Short mmCIF file of C-alpha atoms in Angstrom, two decimals:
data_model
loop_
_atom_site.label_atom_id
_atom_site.label_comp_id
_atom_site.label_asym_id
_atom_site.label_seq_id
_atom_site.Cartn_x
_atom_site.Cartn_y
_atom_site.Cartn_z
CA UNK B 1 -5.67 14.99 -15.61
CA UNK B 2 -5.69 17.39 -12.66
CA UNK B 3 -3.21 16.55 -9.86
CA UNK B 4 -3.08 19.88 -8.05
CA UNK B 5 -4.30 18.50 -4.71
CA UNK B 6 -2.16 15.38 -5.06
CA UNK B 7 0.94 17.53 -5.49
CA UNK B 8 0.03 19.67 -2.45
CA UNK B 9 -0.41 16.55 -0.33
CA UNK B 10 2.86 15.02 -1.51
CA UNK B 11 4.70 18.27 -0.79
CA UNK B 12 3.28 18.33 2.72
CA UNK B 13 4.25 14.71 3.43
CA UNK B 14 7.67 15.10 1.85
CA UNK B 15 8.72 17.55 4.57
CA UNK B 16 11.33 15.81 6.68
CA UNK B 17 11.42 18.21 9.63
CA UNK B 18 10.06 21.44 11.10
CA UNK B 19 11.90 24.50 12.29
CA UNK B 20 11.84 25.56 15.90
CA UNK B 21 9.80 28.67 15.17
CA UNK B 22 7.39 27.11 12.66
CA UNK B 23 4.19 27.87 14.58
CA UNK B 24 1.99 27.37 11.55
CA UNK B 25 2.97 23.79 10.84
CA UNK B 26 -0.07 22.04 9.36
CA UNK B 27 0.54 18.71 11.07
CA UNK B 28 0.57 20.24 14.54
CA UNK B 29 -1.34 23.49 14.72
CA UNK B 30 -3.88 22.71 12.01
CA UNK B 31 -4.25 18.93 12.26
CA UNK B 32 -8.00 19.22 12.70
CA UNK B 33 -8.43 21.00 9.36
CA UNK B 34 -6.34 18.57 7.27
CA UNK B 35 -9.41 16.46 6.47
CA UNK B 36 -11.34 19.42 5.10
CA UNK B 37 -8.48 21.15 3.27
CA UNK B 38 -6.54 18.15 2.00
CA UNK B 39 -8.09 14.68 2.46
CA UNK B 40 -11.58 15.42 1.14
CA UNK B 41 -10.33 17.48 -1.86
CA UNK B 42 -7.82 14.69 -2.58
CA UNK B 43 -10.63 12.14 -2.77
CA UNK B 44 -12.74 14.41 -4.98
CA UNK B 45 -9.84 15.03 -7.38
CA UNK B 46 -9.05 11.31 -7.59
CA UNK B 47 -12.71 10.47 -8.24
CA UNK B 48 -12.89 13.01 -11.08
CA UNK B 49 -9.66 11.69 -12.59
CA UNK B 50 -11.03 8.14 -12.51
CA UNK B 51 -14.28 9.24 -14.15
CA UNK B 52 -12.33 10.65 -17.09
CA UNK B 53 -10.71 7.26 -17.71
CA UNK B 54 -12.85 5.31 -20.15
CA UNK B 55 -11.59 1.74 -19.75
CA UNK B 56 -10.74 -0.47 -16.76
CA UNK B 57 -7.14 -0.56 -17.96
CA UNK B 58 -6.91 3.23 -17.94
CA UNK B 59 -8.35 3.35 -14.43
CA UNK B 60 -5.79 0.79 -13.27
CA UNK B 61 -2.99 2.85 -14.83
CA UNK B 62 -4.18 5.93 -12.96
CA UNK B 63 -4.02 4.13 -9.61
CA UNK B 64 -0.57 2.81 -10.52
CA UNK B 65 0.50 6.42 -11.12
CA UNK B 66 -0.90 7.60 -7.76
CA UNK B 67 0.68 4.79 -5.75
CA UNK B 68 4.00 5.25 -7.55
CA UNK B 69 3.99 8.89 -6.45
CA UNK B 70 3.63 7.81 -2.81
CA UNK B 71 6.38 5.20 -3.14
CA UNK B 72 9.01 7.91 -3.63
CA UNK B 73 8.31 9.20 -0.11
CA UNK B 74 10.61 7.93 2.62
CA UNK B 75 9.26 4.73 4.18
CA UNK B 76 7.30 4.96 7.41
CA UNK B 77 7.16 2.45 10.28
CA UNK B 78 4.34 -0.14 10.26
CA UNK B 79 0.86 1.31 10.78
CA UNK B 80 0.30 -0.86 13.87
CA UNK B 81 2.92 1.20 15.72
CA UNK B 82 0.39 4.08 15.84
CA UNK B 83 -1.72 3.89 19.00
CA UNK B 84 -4.31 5.83 21.00
CA UNK B 85 -6.04 7.35 18.00
CA UNK B 86 -9.68 8.10 17.28
CA UNK B 87 -10.05 6.68 13.77
CA UNK B 88 -9.97 9.27 10.99
CA UNK B 89 -8.82 12.11 13.24
CA UNK B 90 -5.51 13.43 14.56
CA UNK B 91 -6.61 13.23 18.19
CA UNK B 92 -4.12 11.47 20.52
CA UNK B 93 -2.01 10.19 17.63
CA UNK B 94 1.36 8.82 18.70
CA UNK B 95 3.75 5.94 18.08
CA UNK B 96 3.94 3.19 20.70
CA UNK B 97 7.63 4.08 21.10
CA UNK B 98 6.76 7.65 22.11
CA UNK B 99 6.50 7.41 25.89
CA UNK B 100 5.88 10.39 28.12
CA UNK B 101 5.49 14.02 27.00
CA UNK B 102 5.84 14.57 23.26
CA UNK B 103 7.64 17.57 21.80
CA UNK B 104 6.82 19.28 18.48
CA UNK B 105 9.03 16.95 16.46
CA UNK B 106 7.35 13.87 17.97
CA UNK B 107 3.95 15.20 16.94
CA UNK B 108 5.24 16.12 13.51
CA UNK B 109 6.58 12.63 12.76
CA UNK B 110 3.46 10.70 13.73
CA UNK B 111 0.97 13.20 12.27
CA UNK B 112 2.87 13.18 8.97
CA UNK B 113 2.57 9.39 8.90
CA UNK B 114 -1.12 9.41 9.77
CA UNK B 115 -1.88 11.98 7.08
CA UNK B 116 -0.19 9.65 4.58
CA UNK B 117 -2.36 6.77 5.86
CA UNK B 118 -5.59 8.75 5.40
CA UNK B 119 -4.69 9.58 1.79
CA UNK B 120 -3.90 5.94 0.97
CA UNK B 121 -7.21 4.94 2.58
CA UNK B 122 -9.01 7.22 0.12
CA UNK B 123 -7.20 5.50 -2.76
CA UNK B 124 -8.30 2.12 -1.39
CA UNK B 125 -11.93 3.23 -1.16
CA UNK B 126 -11.87 4.44 -4.78
CA UNK B 127 -10.35 1.13 -5.87
CA UNK B 128 -13.13 -0.74 -4.07
CA UNK B 129 -15.80 1.37 -5.77
CA UNK B 130 -14.29 0.96 -9.25
CA UNK B 131 -13.31 -2.71 -8.80
CA UNK B 132 -9.61 -1.93 -9.13
CA UNK B 133 -7.28 -4.51 -7.48
CA UNK B 134 -5.52 -2.22 -5.01
CA UNK B 135 -3.58 -4.93 -3.19
CA UNK B 136 -2.38 -6.58 -6.39
CA UNK B 137 -1.13 -3.24 -7.70
CA UNK B 138 0.70 -2.67 -4.40
CA UNK B 139 2.27 -6.11 -4.71
CA UNK B 140 3.39 -5.49 -8.29
CA UNK B 141 4.93 -2.12 -7.32
CA UNK B 142 6.49 -3.43 -4.07
CA UNK B 143 4.60 -0.77 -2.14
CA UNK B 144 5.18 -1.08 1.66
CA UNK B 145 1.63 -2.15 2.48
CA UNK B 146 2.44 -2.58 6.18
CA UNK B 147 2.78 1.21 6.56
CA UNK B 148 -0.93 1.90 5.98
CA UNK B 149 -4.31 0.90 7.40
CA UNK B 150 -5.06 -1.63 4.67
CA UNK B 151 -7.40 -3.77 6.80
CA UNK B 152 -10.16 -1.37 7.82
CA UNK B 153 -10.29 0.64 4.61
CA UNK B 154 -11.62 -2.11 2.36
CA UNK B 155 -13.29 -4.34 4.94
CA UNK B 156 -11.36 -7.55 4.37
CA UNK B 157 -12.48 -7.97 0.77
CA UNK B 158 -10.53 -10.30 -1.50
CA UNK B 159 -8.94 -9.16 -4.75
CA UNK B 160 -7.32 -11.55 -7.24
CA UNK B 161 -6.97 -14.39 -4.70
CA UNK B 162 -5.11 -12.18 -2.20
CA UNK B 163 -6.64 -12.18 1.29
CA UNK B 164 -6.30 -8.77 2.91
CA UNK B 165 -5.16 -10.18 6.25
CA UNK B 166 -2.61 -12.49 4.59
CA UNK B 167 -1.32 -10.00 2.03
CA UNK B 168 2.10 -9.11 3.52
CA UNK B 169 3.08 -12.79 3.92
CA UNK B 170 1.86 -13.70 0.45
CA UNK B 171 3.75 -10.81 -1.09
CA UNK B 172 6.97 -12.24 0.37
CA UNK B 173 6.37 -15.98 -0.08
CA UNK B 174 4.36 -16.24 -3.31
CA UNK B 175 5.86 -14.25 -6.19
CA UNK B 176 3.39 -13.90 -9.02
CA UNK B 177 3.97 -16.22 -11.97
CA UNK B 178 2.98 -14.63 -15.24
CA UNK B 179 4.10 -14.60 -18.88
CA UNK B 180 6.94 -12.21 -19.61
CA UNK B 181 7.06 -10.95 -23.19
CA UNK B 182 10.36 -9.86 -24.70
CA UNK B 183 10.03 -6.04 -24.48
CA UNK B 184 11.63 -5.54 -27.90
CA UNK B 185 9.02 -7.83 -29.50
CA UNK B 186 5.92 -6.30 -27.89
CA UNK B 187 5.42 -3.49 -30.47
CA UNK B 188 5.51 -6.01 -33.32
CA UNK B 189 3.22 -8.48 -31.53
CA UNK B 190 0.73 -5.72 -30.75
CA UNK B 191 0.84 -4.42 -34.33
CA UNK B 192 -0.08 -7.89 -35.63
CA UNK B 193 -2.79 -8.69 -33.04
CA UNK B 194 -4.48 -5.30 -32.57
CA UNK B 195 -6.72 -5.47 -35.65
CA UNK B 196 -8.46 -8.50 -34.17
CA UNK B 197 -9.72 -6.43 -31.21
CA UNK B 198 -11.99 -3.42 -30.79
CA UNK B 199 -10.35 -0.03 -30.23
CA UNK B 200 -11.26 -0.13 -26.55
CA UNK B 201 -9.79 -3.60 -26.13
CA UNK B 202 -6.60 -2.68 -28.01
CA UNK B 203 -5.58 -0.46 -25.10
CA UNK B 204 -6.08 -3.32 -22.64
CA UNK B 205 -4.24 -5.73 -24.94
CA UNK B 206 -1.15 -3.55 -25.00
CA UNK B 207 -1.23 -3.16 -21.23
CA UNK B 208 -1.34 -6.90 -20.49
CA UNK B 209 1.32 -7.65 -23.11
CA UNK B 210 3.61 -5.21 -21.30
CA UNK B 211 2.74 -6.34 -17.78
CA UNK B 212 1.90 -10.03 -18.21
CA UNK B 213 -0.87 -9.31 -15.72
CA UNK B 214 -4.61 -9.75 -16.01
CA UNK B 215 -7.24 -7.47 -17.50
CA UNK B 216 -10.12 -6.52 -15.22
CA UNK B 217 -12.34 -8.56 -17.54
CA UNK B 218 -11.62 -10.73 -20.62
CA UNK B 219 -11.25 -8.97 -23.97
CA UNK B 220 -12.73 -10.34 -27.20
CA UNK B 221 -10.54 -11.77 -29.95
CA UNK B 222 -12.79 -11.42 -32.99
CA UNK B 223 -11.66 -14.62 -34.71
CA UNK B 224 -11.43 -18.33 -33.84
CA UNK B 225 -9.65 -19.22 -30.63
CA UNK B 226 -7.31 -21.54 -32.51
CA UNK B 227 -5.63 -18.62 -34.25
CA UNK B 228 -4.93 -16.68 -31.04
CA UNK B 229 -3.73 -19.76 -29.14
CA UNK B 230 -1.44 -20.69 -32.03
CA UNK B 231 0.12 -17.20 -32.01
CA UNK B 232 0.95 -17.42 -28.28
CA UNK B 233 2.20 -21.00 -28.72
CA UNK B 234 4.66 -19.89 -31.40
CA UNK B 235 5.83 -16.98 -29.26
CA UNK B 236 6.36 -19.32 -26.30
CA UNK B 237 8.17 -22.01 -28.28
CA UNK B 238 10.75 -19.56 -29.64
CA UNK B 239 11.39 -17.96 -26.25
CA UNK B 240 9.71 -14.60 -26.85
CA UNK B 241 7.38 -15.50 -23.96
CA UNK B 242 9.23 -16.57 -20.81
CA UNK B 243 8.66 -16.64 -17.07
CA UNK B 244 5.98 -19.33 -17.01
CA UNK B 245 5.18 -22.88 -18.04
CA UNK B 246 2.76 -23.74 -20.83
CA UNK B 247 0.03 -24.60 -18.31
CA UNK B 248 0.37 -21.13 -16.76
CA UNK B 249 0.29 -19.52 -20.20
CA UNK B 250 -2.93 -21.41 -20.90
CA UNK B 251 -4.44 -20.11 -17.65
CA UNK B 252 -3.41 -16.56 -18.56
CA UNK B 253 -5.08 -16.81 -21.98
CA UNK B 254 -8.23 -18.27 -20.41
CA UNK B 255 -8.46 -15.44 -17.86
CA UNK B 256 -7.87 -12.63 -20.33
CA UNK B 257 -9.50 -13.54 -23.64
CA UNK B 258 -12.78 -14.62 -25.21
CA UNK B 259 -13.05 -15.64 -28.86
CA UNK B 260 -15.70 -15.88 -31.56
CA UNK B 261 -17.13 -19.06 -32.98
CA UNK B 262 -19.42 -18.02 -35.81
CA UNK B 263 -21.91 -15.65 -34.11
CA UNK B 264 -21.16 -16.83 -30.58
CA UNK B 265 -18.70 -15.45 -28.03
CA UNK B 266 -16.95 -18.28 -26.22
CA UNK B 267 -14.62 -18.68 -23.25
CA UNK B 268 -11.45 -20.73 -23.64
CA UNK B 269 -11.81 -24.06 -21.84
CA UNK B 270 -8.76 -25.70 -20.18
CA UNK B 271 -9.04 -28.78 -22.41
CA UNK B 272 -9.28 -26.68 -25.57
CA UNK B 273 -6.19 -24.64 -24.71
CA UNK B 274 -4.23 -27.70 -23.58
CA UNK B 275 -4.85 -29.41 -26.92
CA UNK B 276 -3.77 -26.29 -28.81
CA UNK B 277 -0.69 -25.30 -26.78
CA UNK B 278 0.68 -28.22 -24.76
CA UNK B 279 0.52 -30.91 -27.45
CA UNK B 280 2.36 -31.36 -30.71
CA UNK B 281 -0.84 -31.17 -32.70
CA UNK B 282 -0.86 -28.58 -35.46
CA UNK B 283 -4.50 -27.55 -35.24
CA UNK B 284 -4.26 -24.10 -36.81
CA UNK B 285 -4.83 -24.06 -40.56
CA UNK B 286 -4.88 -20.27 -40.78
CA UNK B 287 -2.21 -18.80 -38.45
CA UNK B 288 -1.96 -15.09 -37.71
CA UNK B 289 1.79 -14.91 -37.63
CA UNK B 290 4.95 -16.80 -38.48
CA UNK B 291 8.27 -16.70 -36.64
CA UNK B 292 11.48 -17.11 -38.60
CA UNK B 293 14.77 -17.68 -36.75
CA UNK B 294 17.95 -15.89 -37.84
CA UNK B 295 20.70 -18.51 -37.49
CA UNK B 296 23.51 -15.93 -37.46
CA UNK B 297 22.17 -13.58 -34.80
CA UNK B 298 19.94 -16.00 -32.88
CA UNK B 299 17.08 -13.50 -33.10
CA UNK B 300 13.62 -14.03 -34.57
CA UNK B 301 11.62 -12.19 -37.19
CA UNK B 302 7.87 -12.08 -36.52
CA UNK B 303 5.94 -11.76 -39.76
CA UNK B 304 2.22 -11.17 -40.27
CA UNK B 305 0.35 -13.68 -42.42
#
C-alpha cells in the first residue's frame, strides 16, 4: 500500500502554527495550487489502494485506516462555521467568528481546516463509489463528523439505516447494538468455523467476529443453517457472545450469512432462526462445536466436533 501523498497531507494539516516570516506557507500563499498538488493526488492514491484490495472487507479496513489517521489530528470547529466560500476552492474562506480584516494566522487556521474537509470529501466519494458505509465507519470510530462537509459530498444517500442529515443526532442517541465476542475466544471460534467458508469469505468472517458489525454482503456457510445457528446459540448461552439479546443475534446472523440446503443457497428466515436459537428445542443433530465449562476457573473450553 502506498501512502506517500496521505502522509504529506497529514503533515501539512498537523502544523499548528506558522512563523512570522514563513512567506511560503502552503495554506496562504499557495492555496490555489493545493487541489492540484495535494487533493487530486490524494484521491488517485486512495483509488489505487482500494483497487488493490480484493474483498469488500479489505476495502472497509482501508477506509478505517485512513479515517483513523485523520482522527489523531486536533479537532476542528464544526464545518458550518466556515462561511463565504466558493465550494471546492480557497477563495474567501473564513470562520463566521472572524470579523473584519484577517491576519496571516486567521487565514492559516481556516485554510488548514478547509484543506482537511476537501480530503475527507474525497474519502466520502470513494466510499460512495465502492459501496463502503462511510458514515457507519465514522460512527464506529467516533470520528467528529460535524467538522466536515458530510452533506454535499455524498448527496444525502443512506447507508446502513443512517440518514445523512440525521447522523450526528443518531450517533449520540442510538448506540449500535451488536454481538460482542469474547476477544480471547475469537481465534478458537474462527479456527473451528473457517473451514466451512471459502478463502475469500474467511477474511470477512474474522472481521465481523472481531467487530460484531455487518459484512457488506452475506457470506456463505457451506453446510446446513442448523449447524451454524447452533454454534452461535451455544456461544451465546455460555456468555462468550454478549452485548445483545437473542433476537438481535438472530438478526445479525440473518444479515451476514447464507447457508446451503443440498444444492441450493438459502437465506436465514426470522422464523427459522427463532426456532433454532430462542427456543429450547435441540434441532441440531450434528453440531460443529461443543462448549465444556471448567467449574474451578469458570472458563469454557471450546472443542471442535
